[in-house]
PDB file of C-alpha atoms and ligand atoms in Angstrom:
ATOM      1  CA  UNK A 377      -7.008  -1.115 -24.529  1.00 48.00           C
ATOM      2  CA  UNK A 378     -10.190  -0.734 -22.449  1.00 51.00           C
ATOM      3  CA  UNK A 379     -11.660  -3.910 -21.012  1.00 44.00           C
ATOM      4  CA  UNK A 380     -15.335  -4.560 -21.660  1.00 55.00           C
ATOM      5  CA  UNK A 381     -17.549  -4.723 -18.523  1.00 55.00           C
ATOM      6  CA  UNK A 382     -17.773  -8.473 -19.026  1.00 56.00           C
ATOM      7  CA  UNK A 383     -14.061  -8.786 -18.312  1.00 73.00           C
ATOM      8  CA  UNK A 384     -14.404  -7.826 -14.655  1.00 90.00           C
ATOM      9  CA  UNK A 385     -16.823 -10.503 -13.522  1.00 92.00           C
ATOM     10  CA  UNK A 386     -14.276 -13.287 -13.924  1.00 92.00           C
ATOM     11  CA  UNK A 387     -11.328 -11.578 -12.156  1.00 94.00           C
ATOM     12  CA  UNK A 388     -13.733 -10.633  -9.359  1.00 95.00           C
ATOM     13  CA  UNK A 389     -14.507 -14.346  -8.914  1.00 95.00           C
ATOM     14  CA  UNK A 390     -10.804 -15.175  -8.982  1.00 96.00           C
ATOM     15  CA  UNK A 391     -10.062 -12.607  -6.272  1.00 97.00           C
ATOM     16  CA  UNK A 392     -12.883 -13.910  -4.087  1.00 97.00           C
ATOM     17  CA  UNK A 393     -11.798 -17.530  -4.511  1.00 95.00           C
ATOM     18  CA  UNK A 394      -8.152 -16.830  -3.691  1.00 97.00           C
ATOM     19  CA  UNK A 395      -8.375 -14.181  -0.968  1.00 97.00           C
ATOM     20  CA  UNK A 396     -11.983 -13.943   0.179  1.00 97.00           C
ATOM     21  CA  UNK A 397     -11.892 -10.265  -0.823  1.00 97.00           C
ATOM     22  CA  UNK A 398     -15.006  -8.808  -2.423  1.00 96.00           C
ATOM     23  CA  UNK A 399     -14.391  -6.269  -5.124  1.00 94.00           C
ATOM     24  CA  UNK A 400     -17.496  -4.160  -5.451  1.00 92.00           C
ATOM     25  CA  UNK A 401     -18.372  -3.549  -9.126  1.00 92.00           C
ATOM     26  CA  UNK A 402     -18.203   0.191  -8.396  1.00 93.00           C
ATOM     27  CA  UNK A 403     -14.474  -0.322  -7.814  1.00 91.00           C
ATOM     28  CA  UNK A 404     -13.757  -2.269 -11.007  1.00 91.00           C
ATOM     29  CA  UNK A 405     -11.405   0.526 -12.053  1.00 91.00           C
ATOM     30  CA  UNK A 406      -8.986  -0.880  -9.437  1.00 93.00           C
ATOM     31  CA  UNK A 407      -8.301  -3.863 -11.701  1.00 94.00           C
ATOM     32  CA  UNK A 408      -6.827  -1.568 -14.328  1.00 91.00           C
ATOM     33  CA  UNK A 409      -4.553   0.282 -11.926  1.00 93.00           C
ATOM     34  CA  UNK A 410      -3.508  -2.504  -9.567  1.00 94.00           C
ATOM     35  CA  UNK A 411      -2.805  -5.165 -12.192  1.00 95.00           C
ATOM     36  CA  UNK A 412      -0.478  -3.021 -14.306  1.00 95.00           C
ATOM     37  CA  UNK A 413       2.670  -4.416 -12.658  1.00 95.00           C
ATOM     38  CA  UNK A 414       1.480  -7.994 -13.090  1.00 96.00           C
ATOM     39  CA  UNK A 415       0.667  -7.363 -16.787  1.00 96.00           C
ATOM     40  CA  UNK A 416       4.146  -5.918 -17.304  1.00 95.00           C
ATOM     41  CA  UNK A 417       5.862  -8.820 -15.523  1.00 94.00           C
ATOM     42  CA  UNK A 418       3.963 -11.320 -17.638  1.00 93.00           C
ATOM     43  CA  UNK A 419       4.536  -9.428 -20.869  1.00 95.00           C
ATOM     44  CA  UNK A 420       0.808  -8.919 -21.370  1.00 94.00           C
ATOM     45  CA  UNK A 421      -0.719  -5.944 -23.142  1.00 93.00           C
ATOM     46  CA  UNK A 422      -4.146  -5.665 -21.547  1.00 91.00           C
ATOM     47  CA  UNK A 423      -6.482  -6.837 -18.854  1.00 92.00           C
ATOM     48  CA  UNK A 424      -8.469  -8.766 -21.492  1.00 91.00           C
ATOM     49  CA  UNK A 425      -5.348 -10.758 -22.287  1.00 92.00           C
ATOM     50  CA  UNK A 426      -4.873 -11.520 -18.598  1.00 93.00           C
ATOM     51  CA  UNK A 427      -8.515 -12.587 -18.250  1.00 93.00           C
ATOM     52  CA  UNK A 428      -8.120 -14.912 -21.245  1.00 93.00           C
ATOM     53  CA  UNK A 429      -5.027 -16.444 -19.644  1.00 94.00           C
ATOM     54  CA  UNK A 430      -6.944 -16.926 -16.383  1.00 93.00           C
ATOM     55  CA  UNK A 431      -9.861 -18.531 -18.223  1.00 92.00           C
ATOM     56  CA  UNK A 432      -7.626 -20.919 -20.110  1.00 91.00           C
ATOM     57  CA  UNK A 433      -6.220 -22.186 -16.714  1.00 78.00           C
ATOM     58  CA  UNK A 434      -5.254 -24.179 -14.768  1.00 75.00           C
ATOM     59  CA  UNK A 435      -3.159 -21.311 -13.449  1.00 86.00           C
ATOM     60  CA  UNK A 436      -3.156 -21.399  -9.681  1.00 94.00           C
ATOM     61  CA  UNK A 437      -0.044 -19.211  -9.455  1.00 95.00           C
ATOM     62  CA  UNK A 438      -1.488 -16.609 -11.814  1.00 96.00           C
ATOM     63  CA  UNK A 439      -4.771 -16.583  -9.885  1.00 96.00           C
ATOM     64  CA  UNK A 440      -2.931 -16.053  -6.601  1.00 96.00           C
ATOM     65  CA  UNK A 441      -0.861 -13.247  -8.122  1.00 96.00           C
ATOM     66  CA  UNK A 442      -4.038 -11.482  -9.259  1.00 97.00           C
ATOM     67  CA  UNK A 443      -5.613 -11.841  -5.798  1.00 97.00           C
ATOM     68  CA  UNK A 444      -2.460 -10.595  -4.068  1.00 97.00           C
ATOM     69  CA  UNK A 445      -2.115  -7.637  -6.410  1.00 97.00           C
ATOM     70  CA  UNK A 446      -5.680  -6.590  -5.603  1.00 96.00           C
ATOM     71  CA  UNK A 447      -5.127  -6.367  -1.831  1.00 95.00           C
ATOM     72  CA  UNK A 448      -5.234  -2.976  -0.126  1.00 95.00           C
ATOM     73  CA  UNK A 449      -2.089  -2.713   2.000  1.00 97.00           C
ATOM     74  CA  UNK A 450      -2.761   0.542   3.799  1.00 97.00           C
ATOM     75  CA  UNK A 451      -1.125   0.509   7.264  1.00 98.00           C
ATOM     76  CA  UNK A 452       1.054   2.579   9.585  1.00 98.00           C
ATOM     77  CA  UNK A 453       3.121   2.365  12.757  1.00 98.00           C
ATOM     78  CA  UNK A 454       0.989   2.511  15.939  1.00 98.00           C
ATOM     79  CA  UNK A 455      -2.185   2.747  13.881  1.00 98.00           C
ATOM     80  CA  UNK A 456      -5.061   3.821  16.159  1.00 98.00           C
ATOM     81  CA  UNK A 457      -2.660   4.982  18.878  1.00 97.00           C
ATOM     82  CA  UNK A 458      -5.305   4.732  21.602  1.00 97.00           C
ATOM     83  CA  UNK A 459      -5.429   0.964  21.087  1.00 98.00           C
ATOM     84  CA  UNK A 460      -1.686   0.638  21.705  1.00 98.00           C
ATOM     85  CA  UNK A 461      -1.969   2.985  24.709  1.00 98.00           C
ATOM     86  CA  UNK A 462      -4.704   0.894  26.271  1.00 98.00           C
ATOM     87  CA  UNK A 463      -2.819  -2.343  25.605  1.00 98.00           C
ATOM     88  CA  UNK A 464       0.289  -0.891  27.221  1.00 98.00           C
ATOM     89  CA  UNK A 465      -1.369   0.778  30.213  1.00 98.00           C
ATOM     90  CA  UNK A 466      -4.072  -1.704  31.157  1.00 97.00           C
ATOM     91  CA  UNK A 467      -4.250  -4.989  29.273  1.00 98.00           C
ATOM     92  CA  UNK A 468      -0.605  -6.014  29.109  1.00 98.00           C
ATOM     93  CA  UNK A 469       0.229  -5.511  32.796  1.00 98.00           C
ATOM     94  CA  UNK A 470      -2.626  -7.891  33.690  1.00 98.00           C
ATOM     95  CA  UNK A 471      -1.635 -10.405  31.005  1.00 98.00           C
ATOM     96  CA  UNK A 472       2.001 -10.330  32.111  1.00 98.00           C
ATOM     97  CA  UNK A 473       0.901 -11.062  35.670  1.00 98.00           C
ATOM     98  CA  UNK A 474      -1.139 -14.057  34.384  1.00 98.00           C
ATOM     99  CA  UNK A 475       1.877 -15.384  32.455  1.00 98.00           C
ATOM    100  CA  UNK A 476       4.544 -14.964  35.111  1.00 97.00           C
ATOM    101  CA  UNK A 477       4.927 -18.750  35.482  1.00 97.00           C
ATOM    102  CA  UNK A 478       5.338 -19.571  31.807  1.00 97.00           C
ATOM    103  CA  UNK A 479       7.202 -16.302  30.997  1.00 98.00           C
ATOM    104  CA  UNK A 480       5.946 -16.475  27.449  1.00 98.00           C
ATOM    105  CA  UNK A 481       3.780 -14.143  25.364  1.00 98.00           C
ATOM    106  CA  UNK A 482       2.578 -14.626  21.813  1.00 98.00           C
ATOM    107  CA  UNK A 483       1.135 -11.979  19.531  1.00 98.00           C
ATOM    108  CA  UNK A 484      -0.409 -12.467  16.089  1.00 97.00           C
ATOM    109  CA  UNK A 485      -0.633  -9.615  13.646  1.00 98.00           C
ATOM    110  CA  UNK A 486      -3.046 -11.276  11.223  1.00 97.00           C
ATOM    111  CA  UNK A 487      -3.078  -9.411   7.903  1.00 97.00           C
ATOM    112  CA  UNK A 488       0.162  -7.647   8.800  1.00 98.00           C
ATOM    113  CA  UNK A 489       0.646  -5.887   5.456  1.00 98.00           C
ATOM    114  CA  UNK A 490       4.176  -4.392   5.358  1.00 98.00           C
ATOM    115  CA  UNK A 491       4.885  -5.206   9.018  1.00 98.00           C
ATOM    116  CA  UNK A 492       4.401  -1.897  10.846  1.00 98.00           C
ATOM    117  CA  UNK A 493       1.821  -3.397  13.225  1.00 98.00           C
ATOM    118  CA  UNK A 494       4.099  -6.248  14.319  1.00 98.00           C
ATOM    119  CA  UNK A 495       7.104  -3.945  14.717  1.00 98.00           C
ATOM    120  CA  UNK A 496       4.990  -1.448  16.692  1.00 98.00           C
ATOM    121  CA  UNK A 497       4.165  -4.213  19.173  1.00 98.00           C
ATOM    122  CA  UNK A 498       7.845  -5.182  19.417  1.00 98.00           C
ATOM    123  CA  UNK A 499       9.007  -1.583  19.974  1.00 98.00           C
ATOM    124  CA  UNK A 500       6.319  -1.036  22.607  1.00 98.00           C
ATOM    125  CA  UNK A 501       7.432  -4.149  24.506  1.00 98.00           C
ATOM    126  CA  UNK A 502      11.109  -3.163  24.386  1.00 98.00           C
ATOM    127  CA  UNK A 503      10.404   0.418  25.409  1.00 98.00           C
ATOM    128  CA  UNK A 504       7.901  -0.112  28.219  1.00 98.00           C
ATOM    129  CA  UNK A 505       8.367  -3.652  29.501  1.00 98.00           C
ATOM    130  CA  UNK A 506      12.076  -4.220  30.183  1.00 96.00           C
ATOM    131  CA  UNK A 507      11.190  -7.086  32.531  1.00 94.00           C
ATOM    132  CA  UNK A 508      10.143  -9.101  29.457  1.00 97.00           C
ATOM    133  CA  UNK A 509      13.725  -9.261  28.201  1.00 93.00           C
ATOM    134  CA  UNK A 510      14.118 -12.711  29.790  1.00 94.00           C
ATOM    135  CA  UNK A 511      10.752 -13.941  28.462  1.00 98.00           C
ATOM    136  CA  UNK A 512       9.958 -15.863  25.308  1.00 98.00           C
ATOM    137  CA  UNK A 513       8.323 -13.275  23.084  1.00 98.00           C
ATOM    138  CA  UNK A 514       6.922 -14.305  19.718  1.00 98.00           C
ATOM    139  CA  UNK A 515       5.291 -11.805  17.371  1.00 98.00           C
ATOM    140  CA  UNK A 516       3.965 -13.482  14.246  1.00 97.00           C
ATOM    141  CA  UNK A 517       2.918 -11.347  11.279  1.00 98.00           C
ATOM    142  CA  UNK A 518       0.983 -13.079   8.495  1.00 96.00           C
ATOM    143  CA  UNK A 519      -0.401 -11.774   5.235  1.00 98.00           C
ATOM    144  CA  UNK A 520      -1.848 -13.115   2.012  1.00 97.00           C
ATOM    145  CA  UNK A 521       0.602 -11.150  -0.065  1.00 97.00           C
ATOM    146  CA  UNK A 522       4.060 -12.676  -0.609  1.00 97.00           C
ATOM    147  CA  UNK A 523       5.371  -9.241  -1.513  1.00 96.00           C
ATOM    148  CA  UNK A 524       4.134  -7.787   1.797  1.00 98.00           C
ATOM    149  CA  UNK A 525       5.629 -10.685   3.735  1.00 98.00           C
ATOM    150  CA  UNK A 526       9.049 -10.180   2.186  1.00 98.00           C
ATOM    151  CA  UNK A 527       8.838  -6.408   2.720  1.00 98.00           C
ATOM    152  CA  UNK A 528       7.958  -7.041   6.366  1.00 98.00           C
ATOM    153  CA  UNK A 529      10.858  -9.432   6.874  1.00 98.00           C
ATOM    154  CA  UNK A 530      13.253  -6.896   5.301  1.00 98.00           C
ATOM    155  CA  UNK A 531      11.914  -4.298   7.739  1.00 98.00           C
ATOM    156  CA  UNK A 532      12.982  -1.352   5.561  1.00 98.00           C
ATOM    157  CA  UNK A 533      10.793   1.728   5.333  1.00 98.00           C
ATOM    158  CA  UNK A 534      10.740   4.911   3.326  1.00 98.00           C
ATOM    159  CA  UNK A 535      10.477   8.392   4.765  1.00 97.00           C
ATOM    160  CA  UNK A 536       6.749   8.639   4.062  1.00 97.00           C
ATOM    161  CA  UNK A 537       6.196   5.427   6.038  1.00 98.00           C
ATOM    162  CA  UNK A 538       8.272   6.361   9.066  1.00 97.00           C
ATOM    163  CA  UNK A 539       6.579   9.763   9.130  1.00 96.00           C
ATOM    164  CA  UNK A 540       3.277   8.014   9.765  1.00 96.00           C
ATOM    165  CA  UNK A 541       2.756   7.199  13.435  1.00 96.00           C
ATOM    166  CA  UNK A 542       6.320   6.459  14.525  1.00 97.00           C
ATOM    167  CA  UNK A 543       7.370   8.635  17.501  1.00 97.00           C
ATOM    168  CA  UNK A 544      10.671  10.440  16.798  1.00 96.00           C
ATOM    169  CA  UNK A 545      12.399   8.833  19.772  1.00 97.00           C
ATOM    170  CA  UNK A 546      11.450   5.373  18.486  1.00 98.00           C
ATOM    171  CA  UNK A 547      12.917   6.215  15.091  1.00 98.00           C
ATOM    172  CA  UNK A 548      16.240   7.142  16.690  1.00 97.00           C
ATOM    173  CA  UNK A 549      16.253   4.181  19.056  1.00 98.00           C
ATOM    174  CA  UNK A 550      14.821   1.319  17.036  1.00 98.00           C
ATOM    175  CA  UNK A 551      15.583   2.025  13.358  1.00 98.00           C
ATOM    176  CA  UNK A 552      18.856   2.450  11.532  1.00 98.00           C
ATOM    177  CA  UNK A 553      19.266   4.668   8.486  1.00 97.00           C
ATOM    178  CA  UNK A 554      20.388   2.796   5.368  1.00 95.00           C
ATOM    179  CA  UNK A 555      20.673   5.204   2.414  1.00 96.00           C
ATOM    180  CA  UNK A 556      17.235   6.608   1.623  1.00 96.00           C
ATOM    181  CA  UNK A 557      15.509   4.156   3.934  1.00 98.00           C
ATOM    182  CA  UNK A 558      15.310   3.259   7.602  1.00 98.00           C
ATOM    183  CA  UNK A 559      15.684  -0.334   8.746  1.00 98.00           C
ATOM    184  CA  UNK A 560      14.266  -1.916  11.875  1.00 98.00           C
ATOM    185  CA  UNK A 561      17.036  -2.659  14.392  1.00 98.00           C
ATOM    186  CA  UNK A 562      18.013  -6.355  14.667  1.00 98.00           C
ATOM    187  CA  UNK A 563      17.009  -6.386  18.387  1.00 97.00           C
ATOM    188  CA  UNK A 564      13.449  -5.568  17.359  1.00 98.00           C
ATOM    189  CA  UNK A 565      13.468  -7.743  14.249  1.00 98.00           C
ATOM    190  CA  UNK A 566      14.334 -10.857  16.158  1.00 97.00           C
ATOM    191  CA  UNK A 567      11.120 -10.594  18.186  1.00 98.00           C
ATOM    192  CA  UNK A 568       9.113 -10.815  14.962  1.00 98.00           C
ATOM    193  CA  UNK A 569       8.670 -13.355  12.187  1.00 98.00           C
ATOM    194  CA  UNK A 570       6.538 -13.194   9.083  1.00 98.00           C
ATOM    195  CA  UNK A 571       4.722 -15.847   7.068  1.00 96.00           C
ATOM    196  CA  UNK A 572       2.449 -15.927   4.066  1.00 95.00           C
ATOM    197  CA  UNK A 573      -0.996 -17.175   5.107  1.00 94.00           C
ATOM    198  CA  UNK A 574      -4.503 -16.901   3.786  1.00 95.00           C
ATOM    199  CA  UNK A 575      -6.939 -16.172   6.605  1.00 95.00           C
ATOM    200  CA  UNK A 576      -9.717 -17.802   4.607  1.00 94.00           C
ATOM    201  CA  UNK A 577      -8.052 -21.191   4.567  1.00 89.00           C
ATOM    202  CA  UNK A 578      -8.994 -23.439   7.479  1.00 68.00           C
ATOM    203  CA  UNK A 579      -6.526 -24.638  10.136  1.00 62.00           C
ATOM    204  CA  UNK A 580      -4.810 -21.325   9.986  1.00 54.00           C
ATOM    205  CA  UNK A 581      -4.133 -21.213  13.696  1.00 51.00           C
ATOM    206  CA  UNK A 582      -2.287 -24.370  14.671  1.00 63.00           C
ATOM    207  CA  UNK A 583      -1.366 -22.905  18.047  1.00 78.00           C
ATOM    208  CA  UNK A 584      -2.370 -20.355  20.661  1.00 92.00           C
ATOM    209  CA  UNK A 585      -1.750 -16.650  20.891  1.00 96.00           C
ATOM    210  CA  UNK A 586      -2.304 -14.270  23.778  1.00 98.00           C
ATOM    211  CA  UNK A 587      -3.131 -11.208  21.709  1.00 98.00           C
ATOM    212  CA  UNK A 588      -4.489 -11.129  18.157  1.00 98.00           C
ATOM    213  CA  UNK A 589      -4.583  -8.030  15.986  1.00 98.00           C
ATOM    214  CA  UNK A 590      -7.075  -8.661  13.176  1.00 98.00           C
ATOM    215  CA  UNK A 591      -7.501  -5.113  12.013  1.00 98.00           C
ATOM    216  CA  UNK A 592      -8.808  -3.608   8.813  1.00 98.00           C
ATOM    217  CA  UNK A 593      -9.019  -6.815   6.822  1.00 98.00           C
ATOM    218  CA  UNK A 594     -12.483  -8.221   7.568  1.00 97.00           C
ATOM    219  CA  UNK A 595     -14.007  -5.179   5.883  1.00 97.00           C
ATOM    220  CA  UNK A 596     -13.050  -6.860   2.594  1.00 96.00           C
ATOM    221  CA  UNK A 597     -14.693 -10.201   3.455  1.00 97.00           C
ATOM    222  CA  UNK A 598     -18.334 -11.253   3.048  1.00 97.00           C
ATOM    223  CA  UNK A 599     -20.244 -12.039   6.268  1.00 96.00           C
ATOM    224  CA  UNK A 600     -19.791 -15.823   6.107  1.00 96.00           C
ATOM    225  CA  UNK A 601     -16.007 -15.473   5.734  1.00 96.00           C
ATOM    226  CA  UNK A 602     -15.878 -13.015   8.649  1.00 97.00           C
ATOM    227  CA  UNK A 603     -17.702 -15.570  10.765  1.00 96.00           C
ATOM    228  CA  UNK A 604     -15.246 -18.345   9.847  1.00 94.00           C
ATOM    229  CA  UNK A 605     -12.196 -16.169  10.495  1.00 95.00           C
ATOM    230  CA  UNK A 606     -13.566 -15.072  13.864  1.00 96.00           C
ATOM    231  CA  UNK A 607     -14.108 -18.734  14.823  1.00 94.00           C
ATOM    232  CA  UNK A 608     -10.456 -19.361  13.965  1.00 93.00           C
ATOM    233  CA  UNK A 609      -9.404 -16.473  16.211  1.00 95.00           C
ATOM    234  CA  UNK A 610     -11.654 -17.754  18.983  1.00 95.00           C
ATOM    235  CA  UNK A 611      -9.856 -21.096  18.865  1.00 93.00           C
ATOM    236  CA  UNK A 612      -6.480 -19.340  18.850  1.00 94.00           C
ATOM    237  CA  UNK A 613      -7.061 -17.352  22.066  1.00 96.00           C
ATOM    238  CA  UNK A 614      -7.154 -18.576  25.679  1.00 96.00           C
ATOM    239  CA  UNK A 615      -9.920 -17.302  28.011  1.00 96.00           C
ATOM    240  CA  UNK A 616      -7.823 -14.292  29.055  1.00 97.00           C
ATOM    241  CA  UNK A 617      -6.745 -13.593  25.463  1.00 98.00           C
ATOM    242  CA  UNK A 618      -7.332 -10.301  23.664  1.00 98.00           C
ATOM    243  CA  UNK A 619      -8.667  -9.600  20.186  1.00 98.00           C
ATOM    244  CA  UNK A 620      -8.410  -6.231  18.472  1.00 98.00           C
ATOM    245  CA  UNK A 621     -10.343  -5.416  15.324  1.00 98.00           C
ATOM    246  CA  UNK A 622     -10.202  -2.280  13.208  1.00 98.00           C
ATOM    247  CA  UNK A 623     -12.203   0.565  14.745  1.00 95.00           C
ATOM    248  CA  UNK A 624     -14.913   0.235  12.081  1.00 95.00           C
ATOM    249  CA  UNK A 625     -15.226  -3.547  12.528  1.00 97.00           C
ATOM    250  CA  UNK A 626     -17.303  -5.644  14.943  1.00 96.00           C
ATOM    251  CA  UNK A 627     -17.518  -9.419  15.433  1.00 96.00           C
ATOM    252  CA  UNK A 628     -21.359  -9.579  15.632  1.00 94.00           C
ATOM    253  CA  UNK A 629     -21.016 -12.957  17.389  1.00 96.00           C
ATOM    254  CA  UNK A 630     -22.391 -12.414  20.864  1.00 95.00           C
ATOM    255  CA  UNK A 631     -22.098 -16.108  21.680  1.00 96.00           C
ATOM    256  CA  UNK A 632     -18.326 -16.026  21.120  1.00 98.00           C
ATOM    257  CA  UNK A 633     -17.052 -12.518  21.817  1.00 98.00           C
ATOM    258  CA  UNK A 634     -17.701 -10.084  24.632  1.00 98.00           C
ATOM    259  CA  UNK A 635     -17.296  -6.476  23.570  1.00 98.00           C
ATOM    260  CA  UNK A 636     -15.049  -4.612  26.006  1.00 98.00           C
ATOM    261  CA  UNK A 637     -15.768  -0.959  25.511  1.00 97.00           C
ATOM    262  CA  UNK A 638     -13.301   1.377  27.224  1.00 96.00           C
ATOM    263  CA  UNK A 639     -13.081   5.173  27.098  1.00 93.00           C
ATOM    264  CA  UNK A 640     -10.069   4.840  24.795  1.00 89.00           C
ATOM    265  CA  UNK A 641     -10.740   1.875  22.562  1.00 96.00           C
ATOM    266  CA  UNK A 642     -12.637  -1.354  22.137  1.00 98.00           C
ATOM    267  CA  UNK A 643     -11.365  -4.911  22.365  1.00 98.00           C
ATOM    268  CA  UNK A 644     -12.958  -8.351  22.375  1.00 98.00           C
ATOM    269  CA  UNK A 645     -12.749 -11.122  24.955  1.00 98.00           C
ATOM    270  CA  UNK A 646     -13.413 -14.733  23.947  1.00 98.00           C
ATOM    271  CA  UNK A 647     -16.422 -16.238  25.741  1.00 97.00           C
ATOM    272  CA  UNK A 648     -16.053 -19.892  26.842  1.00 90.00           C
TER     273      UNK A 648
HETATM  274  C1  SAM B 881      -5.616  -2.628   5.001  1.00 87.87           C
HETATM  275  S1  SAM B 881      -4.331  -3.778   5.340  1.00 87.87           S
HETATM  276  C2  SAM B 881      -4.377  -3.798   7.124  1.00 87.87           C
HETATM  277  C3  SAM B 881      -3.000  -3.925   7.732  1.00 87.87           C
HETATM  278  C4  SAM B 881      -2.969  -3.859   9.261  1.00 87.87           C
HETATM  279  N1  SAM B 881      -3.681  -4.971   9.849  1.00 87.87           N
HETATM  280  C5  SAM B 881      -3.510  -2.540   9.743  1.00 87.87           C
HETATM  281  O1  SAM B 881      -4.617  -2.519  10.293  1.00 87.87           O
HETATM  282  O2  SAM B 881      -2.843  -1.531   9.597  1.00 87.87           O
HETATM  283  C6  SAM B 881      -5.143  -5.306   4.872  1.00 87.87           C
HETATM  284  C7  SAM B 881      -4.169  -6.461   4.677  1.00 87.87           C
HETATM  285  O3  SAM B 881      -4.929  -7.666   4.639  1.00 87.87           O
HETATM  286  C8  SAM B 881      -4.299  -8.558   3.753  1.00 87.87           C
HETATM  287  N2  SAM B 881      -5.277  -9.585   3.359  1.00 87.87           N
HETATM  288  C9  SAM B 881      -6.364  -9.447   2.546  1.00 87.87           C
HETATM  289  N3  SAM B 881      -7.010 -10.611   2.420  1.00 87.87           N
HETATM  290  C10 SAM B 881      -6.333 -11.509   3.172  1.00 87.87           C
HETATM  291  C11 SAM B 881      -6.500 -12.903   3.439  1.00 87.87           C
HETATM  292  N4  SAM B 881      -7.504 -13.595   2.891  1.00 87.87           N
HETATM  293  N5  SAM B 881      -5.601 -13.514   4.241  1.00 87.87           N
HETATM  294  C12 SAM B 881      -4.575 -12.820   4.776  1.00 87.87           C
HETATM  295  N6  SAM B 881      -4.355 -11.509   4.575  1.00 87.87           N
HETATM  296  C13 SAM B 881      -5.227 -10.859   3.771  1.00 87.87           C
HETATM  297  C14 SAM B 881      -3.842  -7.671   2.616  1.00 87.87           C
HETATM  298  O4  SAM B 881      -2.801  -8.266   1.866  1.00 87.87           O
HETATM  299  C15 SAM B 881      -3.412  -6.399   3.361  1.00 87.87           C
HETATM  300  O5  SAM B 881      -2.024  -6.393   3.587  1.00 87.87           O
END
């Protein structure tokens, strides 16, 4: 059954309310494709039926499921390699020097999707910074989607996923083949933990991180939400902390973030 144009306005509002994600009307077709699984699970025949169920609320769980199903989870290991190179070669050595008394480093992969970003950080630390083995390392991955969070925690990837960005020697060293899939080695897994969190909800950062990856998620938010999320990140980072955004994203908050343009990549320094 084809949904009438009227049907999309309401689910668009639901998605915005529950995830802060804007669905442009030109991409309404995504509702049809991305909500198929949810319709099946709920025994529903059509999007119109789902919209009626949403309208007849209260259905907080159903609303959240719709918002989660509409997220774009595109990611890969070592995405934007130059960013990881610059972190490894220049930023981390300085940060490690600054933290030699506390011997503790915290990373936040905010909007971690299926976990490749968090595991890339962990593999990089194990491979290039053996001196950190006695340090307290915490890599937190958070995402709106419960399904992504449980996939991340499982740390199992298909061939198509490990073929994207993962150096062959890392595959051999840090993943273990299990049937048709490859699983992240327990030594790497234990550096990482994953939680479901909505970046648009306040008090999202109860504690401090040294490095925040907030990449390729703000593109889905309206300007006001971007501003709020960037304030949260500002609170989460100390003066020598590091923020990475996606390469097409910018904070546009000159009072809070200094743009650090390097030949390889760009990162952002909190201004105090
Ligand atoms: C395109 S992926 C980016 C993944 C990774 N950061 C990267 O750059 O490869 C965007 C992720 O943001 C998550 N997301 C969208 N809205 C969110 C929100 N309000 N709070 C937390 N995560 C959100 C989605 O579930 C999705 O996994």
